[in-house]
Coordinates of N, CA and C in Angstrom, one line a residue:
Chain A
K1150 N 25.8 19.2 -44.3 CA 25.2 20.5 -44.0 C 24.6 21.0 -45.3
N1151 N 23.3 21.5 -45.3 CA 22.7 22.0 -46.4 C 23.4 23.3 -46.8
E1152 N 23.3 23.6 -48.2 CA 24.0 24.8 -48.6 C 23.2 26.1 -48.3
V1153 N 21.9 25.9 -48.1 CA 21.0 27.0 -47.7 C 20.2 26.6 -46.5
E1154 N 20.4 27.4 -45.4 CA 19.7 27.1 -44.2 C 18.8 28.2 -43.8
Q1155 N 17.5 27.9 -43.5 CA 16.6 28.9 -43.1 C 16.2 28.7 -41.6
S1156 N 15.9 29.8 -40.9 CA 15.4 29.8 -39.6 C 14.5 30.9 -39.3
P1157 N 13.4 30.7 -38.5 CA 13.1 29.4 -37.9 C 12.4 28.5 -39.0
Q1158 N 12.1 27.3 -38.6 CA 11.4 26.4 -39.5 C 9.9 26.7 -39.5
N1159 N 9.4 27.1 -38.3 CA 8.0 27.4 -38.1 C 8.0 28.7 -37.3
L1160 N 7.0 29.5 -37.6 CA 6.9 30.8 -36.8 C 5.4 31.1 -36.7
T1161 N 4.9 31.4 -35.5 CA 3.6 31.9 -35.3 C 3.6 33.3 -34.7
A1162 N 2.9 34.2 -35.3 CA 2.9 35.6 -34.8 C 1.5 36.1 -34.7
Q1163 N 1.3 37.1 -33.9 CA 0.1 37.8 -33.7 C 0.0 38.9 -34.8
E1164 N -1.2 39.2 -35.3 CA -1.4 40.2 -36.3 C -0.8 41.5 -35.8
G1165 N 0.0 42.2 -36.6 CA 0.6 43.5 -36.3 C 2.1 43.3 -35.9
E1166 N 2.5 42.1 -35.6 CA 3.9 41.9 -35.1 C 4.9 42.1 -36.3
F1167 N 6.1 42.5 -35.9 CA 7.2 42.5 -36.9 C 7.9 41.2 -36.9
I1168 N 8.0 40.7 -38.2 CA 8.5 39.3 -38.3 C 9.9 39.3 -39.1
T1169 N 10.8 38.4 -38.6 CA 12.0 38.3 -39.3 C 12.3 36.8 -39.6
I1170 N 12.6 36.5 -40.9 CA 13.0 35.2 -41.3 C 14.4 35.3 -41.8
N1171 N 15.3 34.3 -41.4 CA 16.7 34.4 -41.7 C 17.1 33.3 -42.7
C1172 N 18.1 33.6 -43.5 CA 18.6 32.6 -44.5 C 20.2 32.8 -44.5
S1173 N 20.8 31.6 -44.3 CA 22.3 31.6 -44.4 C 22.7 30.6 -45.5
Y1174 N 23.8 30.9 -46.2 CA 24.2 30.1 -47.3 C 25.7 29.9 -47.3
S1175 N 26.2 28.9 -47.9 CA 27.6 28.5 -47.8 C 28.3 28.5 -49.2
V1176 N 27.6 28.8 -50.3 CA 28.2 28.8 -51.6 C 28.3 30.2 -52.1
G1177 N 29.2 30.3 -53.1 CA 29.3 31.6 -53.8 C 28.0 31.8 -54.7
I1178 N 27.5 33.0 -54.6 CA 26.2 33.3 -55.3 C 26.3 34.4 -56.2
S1179 N 25.4 34.4 -57.2 CA 25.2 35.5 -58.0 C 24.0 36.4 -57.5
A1180 N 23.0 35.8 -56.9 CA 21.9 36.5 -56.3 C 21.2 35.6 -55.3
L1181 N 20.4 36.2 -54.4 CA 19.6 35.5 -53.5 C 18.1 35.9 -53.8
H1182 N 17.3 34.8 -53.7 CA 15.9 35.0 -54.0 C 15.0 34.7 -52.8
W1183 N 14.0 35.5 -52.6 CA 13.0 35.1 -51.6 C 11.7 34.9 -52.4
L1184 N 11.0 33.7 -52.0 CA 9.8 33.3 -52.7 C 8.7 33.1 -51.6
Q1185 N 7.5 33.1 -52.1 CA 6.3 32.9 -51.2 C 5.4 31.9 -51.8
Q1186 N 5.0 31.0 -50.9 CA 4.1 29.9 -51.3 C 2.9 29.8 -50.4
H1187 N 1.7 30.2 -50.8 CA 0.5 30.0 -50.0 C 0.0 28.6 -50.0
P1188 N -0.7 28.2 -48.9 CA -1.1 26.8 -48.8 C -1.9 26.3 -50.0
G1189 N -1.4 25.2 -50.6 CA -2.0 24.7 -51.8 C -1.8 25.5 -53.0
G1190 N -1.0 26.5 -52.9 CA -0.9 27.5 -54.0 C 0.5 27.4 -54.7
G1191 N 0.6 28.2 -55.7 CA 1.8 28.3 -56.4 C 2.9 29.1 -55.7
I1192 N 4.0 29.2 -56.4 CA 5.2 29.9 -55.8 C 5.4 31.2 -56.6
V1193 N 5.6 32.3 -55.8 CA 5.7 33.6 -56.3 C 7.0 34.2 -55.9
S1194 N 7.7 34.8 -56.8 CA 9.0 35.5 -56.4 C 8.7 36.8 -55.8
L1195 N 9.3 37.0 -54.6 CA 9.1 38.3 -53.9 C 10.3 39.3 -54.2
F1196 N 11.5 38.8 -54.0 CA 12.7 39.6 -54.2 C 13.8 38.8 -54.8
M1197 N 14.6 39.5 -55.6 CA 15.9 39.0 -56.0 C 16.9 40.0 -55.7
L1198 N 18.0 39.7 -54.9 CA 18.9 40.8 -54.5 C 20.3 40.2 -54.5
S1199 N 21.3 41.0 -54.8 CA 22.7 40.6 -54.7 C 23.5 41.5 -53.8
S1200 N 22.9 42.6 -53.3 CA 23.5 43.5 -52.3 C 22.5 44.3 -51.7
G1201 N 22.8 44.8 -50.5 CA 22.0 45.9 -49.8 C 20.6 45.4 -49.4
K1202 N 19.6 46.2 -49.8 CA 18.3 46.1 -49.3 C 17.3 46.4 -50.3
K1203 N 16.1 45.7 -50.3 CA 15.0 46.0 -51.2 C 13.7 46.0 -50.4
K1204 N 12.8 46.9 -50.8 CA 11.5 47.0 -50.1 C 10.4 47.0 -51.0
H1205 N 9.3 46.2 -50.7 CA 8.1 46.2 -51.5 C 6.9 46.2 -50.5
G1206 N 6.2 47.3 -50.4 CA 5.1 47.3 -49.4 C 5.6 47.1 -48.0
R1207 N 5.0 46.1 -47.3 CA 5.4 45.8 -46.0 C 6.6 44.8 -45.9
L1208 N 7.1 44.4 -47.0 CA 8.2 43.4 -47.0 C 9.5 44.1 -47.3
I1209 N 10.5 43.7 -46.5 CA 11.9 44.2 -46.7 C 12.8 43.0 -46.7
A1210 N 13.8 43.0 -47.7 CA 14.8 42.0 -47.8 C 16.1 42.6 -47.7
T1211 N 17.0 42.0 -46.9 CA 18.4 42.5 -46.8 C 19.4 41.4 -47.0
I1212 N 20.6 41.7 -47.5 CA 21.6 40.7 -47.7 C 22.9 41.3 -47.2
N1213 N 23.7 40.4 -46.6 CA 25.1 40.8 -46.2 C 26.0 39.7 -46.9
I1214 N 26.6 40.1 -48.0 CA 27.4 39.2 -48.8 C 28.6 38.7 -48.0
Q1215 N 29.2 39.5 -47.2 CA 30.4 39.1 -46.5 C 30.1 38.0 -45.4
E1216 N 28.9 38.2 -44.8 CA 28.5 37.2 -43.8 C 27.7 36.1 -44.4
K1217 N 27.3 36.1 -45.7 CA 26.5 35.1 -46.3 C 25.2 34.9 -45.6
H1218 N 24.5 36.0 -45.4 CA 23.3 36.0 -44.7 C 22.3 37.0 -45.3
S1219 N 21.0 36.5 -45.2 CA 19.9 37.4 -45.7 C 18.8 37.3 -44.7
S1220 N 18.0 38.4 -44.6 CA 16.8 38.4 -43.8 C 15.6 38.9 -44.6
L1221 N 14.5 38.4 -44.3 CA 13.2 38.9 -44.8 C 12.4 39.4 -43.7
H1222 N 12.0 40.6 -43.7 CA 11.2 41.2 -42.7 C 9.8 41.5 -43.2
I1223 N 8.8 41.3 -42.3 CA 7.5 41.7 -42.6 C 7.0 42.6 -41.5
T1224 N 6.7 43.9 -41.9 CA 6.2 44.8 -40.9 C 4.7 44.8 -40.8
A1225 N 4.1 45.0 -39.6 CA 2.6 45.1 -39.4 C 2.0 43.8 -40.1
S1226 N 2.4 42.7 -39.6 CA 2.0 41.4 -40.2 C 0.5 41.3 -40.2
H1227 N -0.1 40.5 -41.1 CA -1.5 40.3 -41.3 C -1.7 38.8 -41.6
P1228 N -2.9 38.3 -41.2 CA -3.2 36.9 -41.5 C -3.0 36.5 -42.9
R1229 N -3.2 37.4 -43.9 CA -2.9 37.0 -45.3 C -1.4 36.8 -45.6
D1230 N -0.6 37.2 -44.7 CA 0.9 36.9 -44.9 C 1.2 35.4 -44.5
S1231 N 0.2 34.7 -44.0 CA 0.5 33.3 -43.6 C 0.8 32.5 -44.9
A1232 N 2.0 31.9 -44.9 CA 2.5 31.2 -46.1 C 3.8 30.6 -45.8
V1233 N 4.4 29.9 -46.7 CA 5.7 29.4 -46.6 C 6.6 30.3 -47.3
Y1234 N 7.7 30.8 -46.7 CA 8.7 31.7 -47.3 C 10.0 30.9 -47.6
I1235 N 10.4 31.0 -48.8 CA 11.5 30.1 -49.3 C 12.7 31.0 -49.7
C1236 N 13.8 30.7 -49.2 CA 15.1 31.4 -49.6 C 15.8 30.5 -50.7
A1237 N 16.3 31.1 -51.7 CA 17.0 30.3 -52.7 C 18.2 31.2 -53.2
V1238 N 19.3 30.5 -53.5 CA 20.5 31.2 -54.0 C 20.8 30.8 -55.4
G1239 N 21.2 31.7 -56.3 CA 21.7 31.4 -57.6 C 23.2 31.2 -57.5
R1240 N 23.6 30.0 -57.9 CA 25.0 29.7 -57.9 C 25.9 30.7 -58.7
K1241 N 27.1 31.0 -58.3 CA 27.9 31.9 -59.0 C 28.3 31.4 -60.4
E1242 N 28.5 30.1 -60.5 CA 28.9 29.6 -61.8 C 27.8 29.5 -62.8
Y1243 N 26.6 29.4 -62.3 CA 25.4 29.4 -63.2 C 24.2 30.0 -62.4
G1244 N 24.1 31.3 -62.6 CA 23.2 32.0 -61.8 C 21.7 31.5 -61.7
N1245 N 21.3 30.9 -62.7 CA 19.9 30.4 -62.7 C 19.7 29.1 -62.1
K1246 N 20.7 28.4 -61.7 CA 20.6 27.1 -61.1 C 20.4 27.3 -59.6
L1247 N 19.2 27.4 -59.2 CA 18.9 27.8 -57.8 C 19.1 26.6 -56.8
V1248 N 19.5 26.9 -55.6 CA 19.6 26.0 -54.5 C 18.6 26.5 -53.5
F1249 N 17.7 25.7 -53.0 CA 16.6 26.2 -52.1 C 16.8 25.8 -50.7
G1250 N 16.4 26.7 -49.8 CA 16.2 26.3 -48.4 C 14.9 25.5 -48.2
A1251 N 14.7 24.9 -47.1 CA 13.6 24.1 -46.8 C 12.3 24.9 -46.6
G1252 N 12.4 26.2 -46.4 CA 11.3 27.0 -46.2 C 10.9 27.3 -44.7
T1253 N 10.3 28.4 -44.5 CA 9.8 28.8 -43.1 C 8.3 28.9 -43.2
I1254 N 7.6 28.1 -42.4 CA 6.1 28.2 -42.4 C 5.7 29.3 -41.4
L1255 N 5.0 30.3 -41.9 CA 4.6 31.4 -41.1 C 3.1 31.4 -41.0
R1256 N 2.6 31.5 -39.7 CA 1.2 31.6 -39.5 C 1.0 32.9 -38.7
V1257 N 0.1 33.8 -39.2 CA -0.2 35.0 -38.5 C -1.6 34.9 -38.0
K1258 N -1.8 35.0 -36.7 CA -3.1 34.9 -36.1 C -3.7 36.3 -35.9
S1259 N -5.0 36.3 -36.0 CA -5.7 37.6 -35.8 C -6.2 37.7 -34.4
Chain B
N818 N -1.4 37.6 -70.5 CA -0.5 36.5 -70.5 C -0.8 35.5 -69.5
A819 N -0.7 34.2 -69.8 CA -1.0 33.1 -68.9 C 0.2 32.9 -67.9
G820 N 1.4 33.3 -68.3 CA 2.6 33.0 -67.6 C 3.1 31.5 -67.8
V821 N 3.2 30.8 -66.8 CA 3.6 29.4 -66.9 C 2.4 28.5 -66.6
T822 N 2.1 27.6 -67.5 CA 0.9 26.7 -67.3 C 1.4 25.3 -67.2
Q823 N 0.8 24.5 -66.4 CA 1.1 23.0 -66.2 C -0.1 22.2 -66.3
T824 N 0.0 21.0 -66.9 CA -1.1 20.1 -66.9 C -0.5 18.7 -66.7
P825 N -1.2 17.8 -66.0 CA -2.5 18.1 -65.3 C -2.2 18.7 -63.9
K826 N -3.2 19.1 -63.2 CA -3.1 19.6 -61.8 C -2.9 18.5 -60.8
F827 N -3.6 17.4 -61.0 CA -3.6 16.2 -60.1 C -3.5 15.0 -61.0
Q828 N -2.8 14.0 -60.4 CA -2.7 12.7 -61.2 C -2.4 11.6 -60.2
V829 N -3.1 10.5 -60.3 CA -2.8 9.3 -59.5 C -2.3 8.2 -60.5
L830 N -1.2 7.6 -60.2 CA -0.7 6.5 -61.1 C -0.5 5.3 -60.2
K831 N -0.5 4.1 -60.9 CA 0.0 2.9 -60.3 C 1.4 2.7 -60.6
T832 N 2.1 2.0 -59.7 CA 3.5 1.7 -59.9 C 3.7 1.1 -61.2
G833 N 4.7 1.6 -62.0 CA 5.0 1.0 -63.3 C 4.4 1.8 -64.4
Q834 N 3.3 2.5 -64.2 CA 2.7 3.3 -65.2 C 3.6 4.5 -65.7
S835 N 3.3 5.0 -66.9 CA 4.1 6.1 -67.3 C 3.2 7.3 -67.6
M836 N 3.8 8.5 -67.5 CA 3.0 9.7 -67.8 C 3.9 10.8 -68.2
T837 N 3.4 11.8 -68.8 CA 4.1 13.0 -69.2 C 3.4 14.2 -68.6
L838 N 4.2 15.1 -67.9 CA 3.8 16.3 -67.3 C 4.1 17.4 -68.4
Q839 N 3.1 18.2 -68.7 CA 3.3 19.3 -69.7 C 3.5 20.6 -69.0
C840 N 4.4 21.4 -69.6 CA 4.6 22.8 -69.2 C 4.8 23.7 -70.4
A841 N 4.2 24.9 -70.3 CA 4.3 25.9 -71.4 C 4.4 27.3 -70.7
Q842 N 5.2 28.1 -71.4 CA 5.3 29.5 -70.9 C 5.2 30.4 -72.1
D843 N 4.6 31.6 -71.9 CA 4.4 32.6 -72.9 C 5.1 33.9 -72.7
M844 N 6.2 33.8 -72.0 CA 7.0 35.0 -71.6 C 8.3 35.1 -72.5
N845 N 8.4 34.2 -73.5 CA 9.6 34.2 -74.4 C 10.9 34.0 -73.6
H846 N 10.8 33.2 -72.5 CA 12.0 32.9 -71.8 C 12.8 31.8 -72.4
N847 N 14.1 31.9 -72.3 CA 15.0 30.9 -72.8 C 15.1 29.7 -71.9
S848 N 15.1 29.9 -70.6 CA 15.4 28.8 -69.7 C 14.2 28.3 -69.0
M849 N 14.1 27.0 -68.8 CA 13.0 26.3 -68.2 C 13.5 25.2 -67.3
Y850 N 12.7 24.9 -66.3 CA 13.1 24.0 -65.2 C 12.0 23.1 -64.8
W851 N 12.4 21.9 -64.3 CA 11.4 21.1 -63.5 C 12.0 20.8 -62.1
Y852 N 11.1 21.1 -61.1 CA 11.5 20.8 -59.7 C 10.5 19.8 -59.1
R853 N 10.9 19.2 -58.1 CA 10.0 18.5 -57.2 C 10.0 19.0 -55.8
Q854 N 8.9 19.0 -55.1 CA 8.8 19.5 -53.8 C 8.3 18.5 -52.9
D855 N 9.0 18.1 -51.9 CA 8.6 17.0 -50.9 C 8.6 17.6 -49.5
P856 N 7.7 17.1 -48.7 CA 7.5 17.7 -47.3 C 8.8 17.8 -46.6
G857 N 9.1 18.9 -45.9 CA 10.3 19.1 -45.1 C 11.6 19.3 -45.9
M858 N 11.5 19.3 -47.2 CA 12.6 19.5 -48.1 C 12.4 20.7 -49.0
G859 N 13.5 21.3 -49.4 CA 13.4 22.4 -50.3 C 13.1 21.8 -51.7
L860 N 12.8 22.7 -52.6 CA 12.6 22.4 -54.0 C 13.9 21.8 -54.5
R861 N 13.8 20.8 -55.3 CA 15.0 20.2 -55.8 C 14.9 20.1 -57.4
L862 N 15.9 20.5 -58.0 CA 15.9 20.5 -59.5 C 16.1 19.2 -60.1
I863 N 15.2 18.8 -61.0 CA 15.2 17.5 -61.7 C 16.0 17.7 -63.0
Y864 N 15.5 18.5 -63.8 CA 16.2 18.8 -65.1 C 16.0 20.3 -65.4
Y865 N 16.9 20.8 -66.2 CA 16.7 22.2 -66.7 C 17.1 22.3 -68.1
S866 N 16.6 23.3 -68.8 CA 16.9 23.6 -70.2 C 17.3 25.0 -70.3
A867 N 18.6 25.3 -70.5 CA 19.1 26.7 -70.5 C 18.6 27.4 -71.7
S868 N 18.4 26.7 -72.8 CA 17.8 27.3 -74.0 C 17.2 26.2 -74.9
E869 N 16.5 26.6 -75.9 CA 15.9 25.7 -76.8 C 16.9 24.7 -77.4
G870 N 16.6 23.4 -77.3 CA 17.6 22.5 -77.9 C 18.6 21.9 -76.9
T871 N 18.6 22.4 -75.7 CA 19.5 21.9 -74.7 C 18.8 21.5 -73.4
T872 N 19.2 20.4 -72.8 CA 18.7 19.9 -71.5 C 19.8 19.4 -70.7
D873 N 19.7 19.6 -69.4 CA 20.8 19.1 -68.5 C 20.2 18.5 -67.2
K874 N 20.9 17.6 -66.6 CA 20.4 17.0 -65.4 C 20.6 18.0 -64.2
G875 N 19.7 17.9 -63.3 CA 19.8 18.6 -62.1 C 20.2 17.7 -61.0
E876 N 19.7 18.0 -59.8 CA 20.1 17.3 -58.6 C 19.5 15.9 -58.5
V877 N 18.3 15.7 -59.0 CA 17.6 14.4 -58.8 C 17.0 13.9 -60.1
P878 N 17.8 13.6 -61.1 CA 17.2 13.2 -62.4 C 16.8 11.8 -62.6
N879 N 17.2 10.9 -61.7 CA 16.9 9.5 -61.9 C 15.5 9.2 -62.0
G880 N 15.0 8.4 -63.0 CA 13.6 8.1 -63.2 C 12.9 9.0 -64.0
Y881 N 13.5 10.1 -64.5 CA 12.8 11.1 -65.3 C 13.5 11.3 -66.6
N882 N 12.8 11.8 -67.6 CA 13.3 12.3 -68.9 C 12.6 13.5 -69.2
V883 N 13.2 14.4 -70.0 CA 12.6 15.6 -70.4 C 12.8 15.9 -71.9
S884 N 11.9 16.7 -72.4 CA 11.9 17.1 -73.8 C 11.7 18.6 -73.9
R885 N 12.6 19.4 -74.5 CA 12.3 20.8 -74.8 C 11.8 20.8 -76.2
L886 N 10.5 20.8 -76.3 CA 9.9 20.7 -77.6 C 10.1 21.9 -78.5
N887 N 10.1 23.0 -77.9 CA 10.3 24.3 -78.6 C 10.6 25.3 -77.5
K888 N 10.7 26.6 -77.9 CA 11.0 27.6 -76.9 C 9.9 27.6 -75.8
R889 N 8.7 27.4 -76.1 CA 7.6 27.5 -75.1 C 7.4 26.3 -74.2
E890 N 7.7 25.1 -74.7 CA 7.2 23.9 -74.0 C 8.4 23.0 -73.5
F891 N 8.2 22.5 -72.3 CA 9.2 21.7 -71.7 C 8.5 20.6 -70.9
S892 N 8.6 19.4 -71.3 CA 7.8 18.3 -70.7 C 8.7 17.4 -69.9
L893 N 8.1 16.8 -68.9 CA 8.8 15.8 -68.0 C 8.1 14.5 -68.1
R894 N 8.8 13.5 -68.3 CA 8.2 12.1 -68.5 C 8.7 11.2 -67.4
L895 N 7.8 10.4 -66.8 CA 8.1 9.4 -65.9 C 7.8 8.1 -66.7
E896 N 8.9 7.3 -67.0 CA 8.7 6.1 -67.8 C 8.1 5.0 -67.0
S897 N 8.5 4.8 -65.8 CA 7.9 3.7 -65.0 C 7.8 4.2 -63.5
A898 N 6.6 4.8 -63.2 CA 6.5 5.5 -62.0 C 6.7 4.6 -60.7
A899 N 7.3 5.2 -59.7 CA 7.6 4.5 -58.4 C 7.0 5.3 -57.3
P900 N 6.6 4.7 -56.2 CA 6.1 5.4 -55.1 C 7.0 6.6 -54.6
S901 N 8.3 6.4 -54.8 CA 9.2 7.5 -54.4 C 9.1 8.8 -55.2
Q902 N 8.4 8.7 -56.3 CA 8.1 9.8 -57.2 C 6.8 10.6 -56.8
T903 N 6.2 10.1 -55.8 CA 5.0 10.9 -55.2 C 5.5 12.2 -54.7
S904 N 5.0 13.3 -55.3 CA 5.5 14.6 -55.0 C 4.7 15.7 -55.6
V905 N 5.0 16.9 -55.4 CA 4.4 18.0 -56.1 C 5.5 18.5 -57.1
Y906 N 5.1 18.6 -58.4 CA 6.1 19.0 -59.4 C 5.8 20.4 -59.9
F907 N 6.8 21.2 -59.9 CA 6.7 22.6 -60.4 C 7.6 22.8 -61.7
C908 N 7.0 23.4 -62.6 CA 7.8 23.9 -63.8 C 8.0 25.4 -63.6
A909 N 9.2 25.9 -64.1 CA 9.5 27.3 -63.9 C 10.2 27.8 -65.2
S910 N 10.2 29.1 -65.4 CA 11.0 29.6 -66.5 C 11.6 30.9 -66.1
S911 N 12.6 31.3 -66.9 CA 13.3 32.6 -66.6 C 14.1 33.0 -67.8
G912 N 14.7 34.2 -67.7 CA 15.6 34.6 -68.7 C 16.9 33.7 -68.5
Q913 N 17.7 33.8 -69.6 CA 18.9 32.9 -69.5 C 20.1 33.6 -68.9
G914 N 20.7 32.9 -67.9 CA 21.8 33.5 -67.2 C 22.9 32.5 -67.0
W915 N 24.2 33.0 -67.1 CA 25.3 32.2 -66.7 C 25.9 32.7 -65.4
L916 N 26.4 33.8 -65.4 CA 27.0 34.4 -64.2 C 26.0 35.3 -63.5
V917 N 24.8 35.5 -64.1 CA 23.8 36.3 -63.5 C 22.6 35.4 -63.2
S918 N 21.8 35.9 -62.3 CA 20.6 35.2 -61.9 C 19.3 36.0 -62.3
Y919 N 18.3 35.3 -62.8 CA 17.1 36.0 -63.2 C 15.9 35.5 -62.3
E920 N 14.9 36.3 -62.2 CA 13.7 35.9 -61.5 C 13.1 34.7 -62.2
Q921 N 12.7 33.7 -61.4 CA 12.0 32.6 -62.0 C 10.5 32.7 -61.8
F922 N 9.8 32.3 -62.8 CA 8.3 32.3 -62.7 C 7.8 30.8 -62.7
F923 N 7.0 30.5 -61.7 CA 6.6 29.1 -61.5 C 5.2 28.9 -62.0
G924 N 5.0 27.6 -62.4 CA 3.6 27.2 -62.7 C 2.9 26.8 -61.5
P925 N 1.6 26.4 -61.6 CA 0.8 26.1 -60.4 C 1.1 24.8 -59.7
G926 N 1.8 23.9 -60.4 CA 2.2 22.7 -59.8 C 1.3 21.5 -60.2
T927 N 1.9 20.3 -60.2 CA 1.1 19.1 -60.4 C 1.3 18.2 -59.2
R928 N 0.2 17.8 -58.6 CA 0.3 16.9 -57.4 C 0.2 15.5 -57.9
L929 N 1.3 14.7 -57.8 CA 1.3 13.3 -58.3 C 1.4 12.4 -57.2
T930 N 0.5 11.4 -57.2 CA 0.6 10.3 -56.2 C 0.8 9.0 -57.0
V931 N 1.8 8.2 -56.6 CA 2.0 6.9 -57.2 C 1.8 5.8 -56.1
L932 N 0.8 5.0 -56.5 CA 0.4 3.9 -55.5 C 1.1 2.6 -55.7

C-alpha cells in the first residue's frame, strides 16, 4: 500500500463547479503539501499545512491529523484550473524528505 | 530571481551514454533534491543534499550519482544510461529542516529519453 493515496485519479468538472480532491497518508508527518502541475509545465507549491485550514483565493486546503486525511477544494472552478494536483507529506523524522501521491488529473470544461 | 534553473530541457541519449543534468538555485537554500517523475507514479526522490557538502540516497538512487558543487549547484549524473531511466527529472530546493518541513521550489524539469 502506498504511503500517500489520492482520490480520485481523474476528475472532469464543468466550469463553476465545486471540486474536492482527497489525500490520505499512513506515516507520521511534519507537514502536508499540495502542489500543482500544469500540462508540460513545472511544479508549483500551493499549500503547506500541519493543522487546520488554509485559503488562497479560490483554493482551500484542510487537514485532519487524527484521521490522516487532507482535502483540497476549488471553488467556482475555471478551465485554467485544469492541471495535476499532487499531495505530498514531509516525514516526521526528516520533514523535507517528501513522499508523493500519484496525483489527481483535473480537467475543467467550459 | 530566477528561482531554480535546470539544463538541458530535453535530451535524447543512446543506451550506455553518459550525461550530467545541471541544477542551480539563487534562493540561498541549504537543501536540494533530484526527483524523477514517471507516468502513473508519484515523484520519487533520487538523491538529496541537506546542506552543502552532504549528499544522501533517496528512494531510487541506482544508476545515478550526484555532486553538490557549492551551495547553489547540485548536479545529477547518469554514468551509463538505460531505457529504464527515460523520465522527466526535476530538481528542487528548500530551507533545511529535520523535524520541520519547508516549501520546496521546483525547476522546470528535464525530459530525458534513452533509446
